[in-house]
Amino acid sequence: MADAPQEAGSREQGINDIRGVRLQKLEALRAAGIRPYADRFERSHTLAEARAAAEEQQGEGVESGQALTIAGRVMTRRAFGKLLFVHLQDGSGRCQIVLDASEIGEEPIEQFQTYVDLGDHIGVSGTTARTKKGEPSVWVGTWTFLSKALLPLPEKWSGLADVEARQRARYLDLVSNPETRERFRFRSRFVKEMRRYLDDHAFEEVDTPILQTKVTGALAKPFITHHNAMDMQCVMRIAPETWLKQCVAGGMDRVYEVARCFRNEGMSPAHLQDFTMVEWYAAYWNYQDNMDFTEALLLHLVDTLLVSRQVEVVGAEGETVTIDFDPPWPRISMRELILRDSGIDYAELATADEVRAAIRAKGIRLEAEGIDKMSRGNLIDQLYKKVSRPALVNPTFVTDHPIDLSPLARMNDDDPTRVDRYQLVANGWELINAYSELVDPLDQRARFEQQMDARAGGDDETLPIDEEYLTCMEHGMPPMSGWGMGVDRMVALLTGQDNLREVTLFPLLKPLGVTETLDATPPSPVEAEADAAADDAREDRASEDGGAETMSEENRTLLGHPADDVEDLGITEERARALFDEHVKSESLRRQMGQASIVMGALARKLDKNEAAWRLLGLLHNLDFDEVKEADRHCLVTAEILGREGVHPAGIHAIAAHNDKGLHATGIRCISAMDHAVSAAEAVVGLIHACCQVLPSKDVKDLKLKSLRKRFRNAKFAANVERDLIERCAGAGVELEDFFALAIEALQQEPLAEA
């Protein structure tokens, strides 16, 4: 038997060292004539079945046991005299196996200890029995090597960094955490049971296109792509709605689709850009029939898949909240909700300007961008999301939306300003959106034209006219009601998750260490033309706003160029601190810049960037703030100073870009990961400081994550803090929730030195 090197028990020797040892074991296996990667293995039982058989047998010894063949991944092992106890894991669970030298001899055990590491897969033939302590086990007769793992399994999954690590390496999360496996199995059971219920109620499942030639089905920004063979621009679907309604027009009275959809919108724990939704449409129903069916369907799913109709979930502030699914669920109009929660009666406000003025008069700050260009319907929607939706905990049907928010829904017969529509909301999340569908082609065309007017006014979350769909409508559609539900959001709610990535097996994450696009192929002539047209459009918009989109040579020389990182910032820490002491005098500013430096260092460590450089950017980013009071000059003086010092142009750009609003006329924009990091770090320390001031101790060590999260959402708290700058953390590749935790942890672990 060939000798194999032994792997040290400590992970401190490093992953690469462990891999090197395991590669040597791999060669030793081959030298011993053992295949390290088998092609198959025939099992008679899963590990759960094997454990159950051992639990059910009458006697404890192998003589009364059941012969079987099992396989799995080695998760633990420990030697005790001539016995070796090992836990195997497969998709069904775990079961202990026992290698007993008195039964099989010492050589098989010696081979096991020589070649097998945690994480390897093996096959076993043996007999069920119980240990002296009563543990159901399988006594090994023979074992077979099936697959060699070259990297070790994780030892722990906890803390800030590991949230992202679990999402990046979900396979390790599944191996290590049974609750993760159960959560995704719940998701599978949820979709399977929902399909069964719909099938049992005469619905037919269909597939509709993902690639489309125009945006249709919902108000959202699309992902845009290019179809090379047809040489045309396409969009990824944002909803399957119009296709499914065409199926109903064709005589398929009840249809549904489990559809992957794509919306190029903001990142948050409650929103994914690519997600799974279910939509269905039923001929001859209205939205009242729809509500009745929806309540019955979801109650069936809750009763079938959960043990209680009272479900504990994570609330908006991280607290545990109990949702009661017992019927009947309240039904209340959007108008009543908003009037109750804000004092604004939008039915009395005929235009977008009137709605905007009423919102401002009440001192309500909406979180979305582009408020000044939003249509009336989208303003009402943003107001509802701000003042009403977060307070809806138990399942609630929000009904009767304004007509200009629902271009595909049927006008109410009694009130032409609203539509027959509802949303199901629970725990502040919109779970379901449903209509009595609009089947009047002339009314539909008028709605599309209103949407185009809003688009011309600058609202880009509007629908273009869909002539093909209108043609279908003019051939005749039956009365119908439709329904859409986000699967990710519903599963997150029912499994107590507050982040949709925790119910998505492989969520999209920014690649570590990647600063360029994956495809470096030069664009085709058509793509180049499309890019040029997009550039022209951006320049047109910029000129309308009174500023240039591209920088002049003079500004480029002064303000530098963007880059995600620098190898050498071009200035020593000693010189940077001398500049800091020379130009920064106020104690509050010295504190703010020092804390920004600490947060920048933490971001650099997380993103594997140049920590020393990023820290100095945080220290220098407001170098001229005490001396320059004009917003359109702030950072220009800093750029001049740092340019004379020989600081890297990308570092100067990152500092200047955090004031891109004030320097709009220069054309500078926040582009790179480093740009976004400076903006986010600068703003978040301001919010954290404000949060600390309301604590009895005023000490950051007493600040909790949920408190910071709550204060961030309250726009009236520390209103001077630019929350949109904090959200730029996403541009650096860090989710908002993770960024908050990272910033708090960094400031708690690294007290600020005396300024």
mmCIF file with all atom_site columns, C-alpha atoms in Angstrom, residues 62 68 70 84 86 88 96-101 103-105 108-109 112 122-128 137-144:
data_model
loop_
_atom_site.group_PDB
_atom_site.id
_atom_site.type_symbol
_atom_site.label_atom_id
_atom_site.label_alt_id
_atom_site.label_comp_id
_atom_site.label_asym_id
_atom_site.label_entity_id
_atom_site.label_seq_id
_atom_site.pdbx_PDB_ins_code
_atom_site.Cartn_x
_atom_site.Cartn_y
_atom_site.Cartn_z
_atom_site.occupancy
_atom_site.B_iso_or_equiv
_atom_site.pdbx_formal_charge
_atom_site.auth_seq_id
_atom_site.auth_comp_id
_atom_site.auth_asym_id
_atom_site.auth_atom_id
_atom_site.pdbx_PDB_model_num
ATOM 1  C CA . VAL A 1 62  ? -25.459 -6.802 13.610 1.00 0.00 ? 62  VAL A CA 1
ATOM 2  C CA . LEU A 1 68  ? -27.706 -2.643 2.839  1.00 0.00 ? 68  LEU A CA 1
ATOM 3  C CA . ILE A 1 70  ? -25.282 3.279  1.134  1.00 0.00 ? 70  ILE A CA 1
ATOM 4  C CA . LEU A 1 84  ? -13.717 4.412  13.716 1.00 0.00 ? 84  LEU A CA 1
ATOM 5  C CA . VAL A 1 86  ? -17.911 8.322  10.707 1.00 0.00 ? 86  VAL A CA 1
ATOM 6  C CA . LEU A 1 88  ? -22.024 10.280 6.119  1.00 0.00 ? 88  LEU A CA 1
ATOM 7  C CA . GLN A 1 96  ? -23.351 7.073  11.299 1.00 0.00 ? 96  GLN A CA 1
ATOM 8  C CA . ILE A 1 97  ? -21.176 4.244  10.017 1.00 0.00 ? 97  ILE A CA 1
ATOM 9  C CA . VAL A 1 98  ? -18.776 2.233  12.170 1.00 0.00 ? 98  VAL A CA 1
ATOM 10 C CA . LEU A 1 99  ? -15.558 0.590  11.016 1.00 0.00 ? 99  LEU A CA 1
ATOM 11 C CA . ASP A 1 100 ? -14.684 -2.135 13.547 1.00 0.00 ? 100 ASP A CA 1
ATOM 12 C CA . ALA A 1 101 ? -11.190 -3.651 13.267 1.00 0.00 ? 101 ALA A CA 1
ATOM 13 C CA . GLU A 1 103 ? -14.923 -7.333 12.221 1.00 0.00 ? 103 GLU A CA 1
ATOM 14 C CA . ILE A 1 104 ? -13.130 -6.210 9.044  1.00 0.00 ? 104 ILE A CA 1
ATOM 15 C CA . GLY A 1 105 ? -9.482  -6.157 10.092 1.00 0.00 ? 105 GLY A CA 1
ATOM 16 C CA . PRO A 1 108 ? -9.420  -1.239 5.687  1.00 0.00 ? 108 PRO A CA 1
ATOM 17 C CA . ILE A 1 109 ? -9.401  1.153  8.641  1.00 0.00 ? 109 ILE A CA 1
ATOM 18 C CA . PHE A 1 112 ? -9.604  4.881  5.385  1.00 0.00 ? 112 PHE A CA 1
ATOM 19 C CA . ILE A 1 122 ? -17.496 6.964  -0.159 1.00 0.00 ? 122 ILE A CA 1
ATOM 20 C CA . GLY A 1 123 ? -19.764 3.947  -0.632 1.00 0.00 ? 123 GLY A CA 1
ATOM 21 C CA . VAL A 1 124 ? -20.410 1.373  2.084  1.00 0.00 ? 124 VAL A CA 1
ATOM 22 C CA . SER A 1 125 ? -21.848 -2.125 2.276  1.00 0.00 ? 125 SER A CA 1
ATOM 23 C CA . GLY A 1 126 ? -22.756 -3.198 5.763  1.00 0.00 ? 126 GLY A CA 1
ATOM 24 C CA . THR A 1 127 ? -25.384 -4.125 8.332  1.00 0.00 ? 127 THR A CA 1
ATOM 25 C CA . THR A 1 128 ? -27.574 -1.997 10.556 1.00 0.00 ? 128 THR A CA 1
ATOM 26 C CA . SER A 1 137 ? -25.582 3.017  12.713 1.00 0.00 ? 137 SER A CA 1
ATOM 27 C CA . VAL A 1 138 ? -24.342 0.864  9.869  1.00 0.00 ? 138 VAL A CA 1
ATOM 28 C CA . TRP A 1 139 ? -21.504 -1.533 10.643 1.00 0.00 ? 139 TRP A CA 1
ATOM 29 C CA . VAL A 1 140 ? -19.181 -1.493 7.647  1.00 0.00 ? 140 VAL A CA 1
ATOM 30 C CA . GLY A 1 141 ? -18.361 -4.723 5.825  1.00 0.00 ? 141 GLY A CA 1
ATOM 31 C CA . THR A 1 142 ? -16.594 -3.082 2.888  1.00 0.00 ? 142 THR A CA 1
ATOM 32 C CA . TRP A 1 143 ? -16.126 0.499  1.745  1.00 0.00 ? 143 TRP A CA 1
ATOM 33 C CA . THR A 1 144 ? -15.397 2.032  -1.651 1.00 0.00 ? 144 THR A CA 1
#
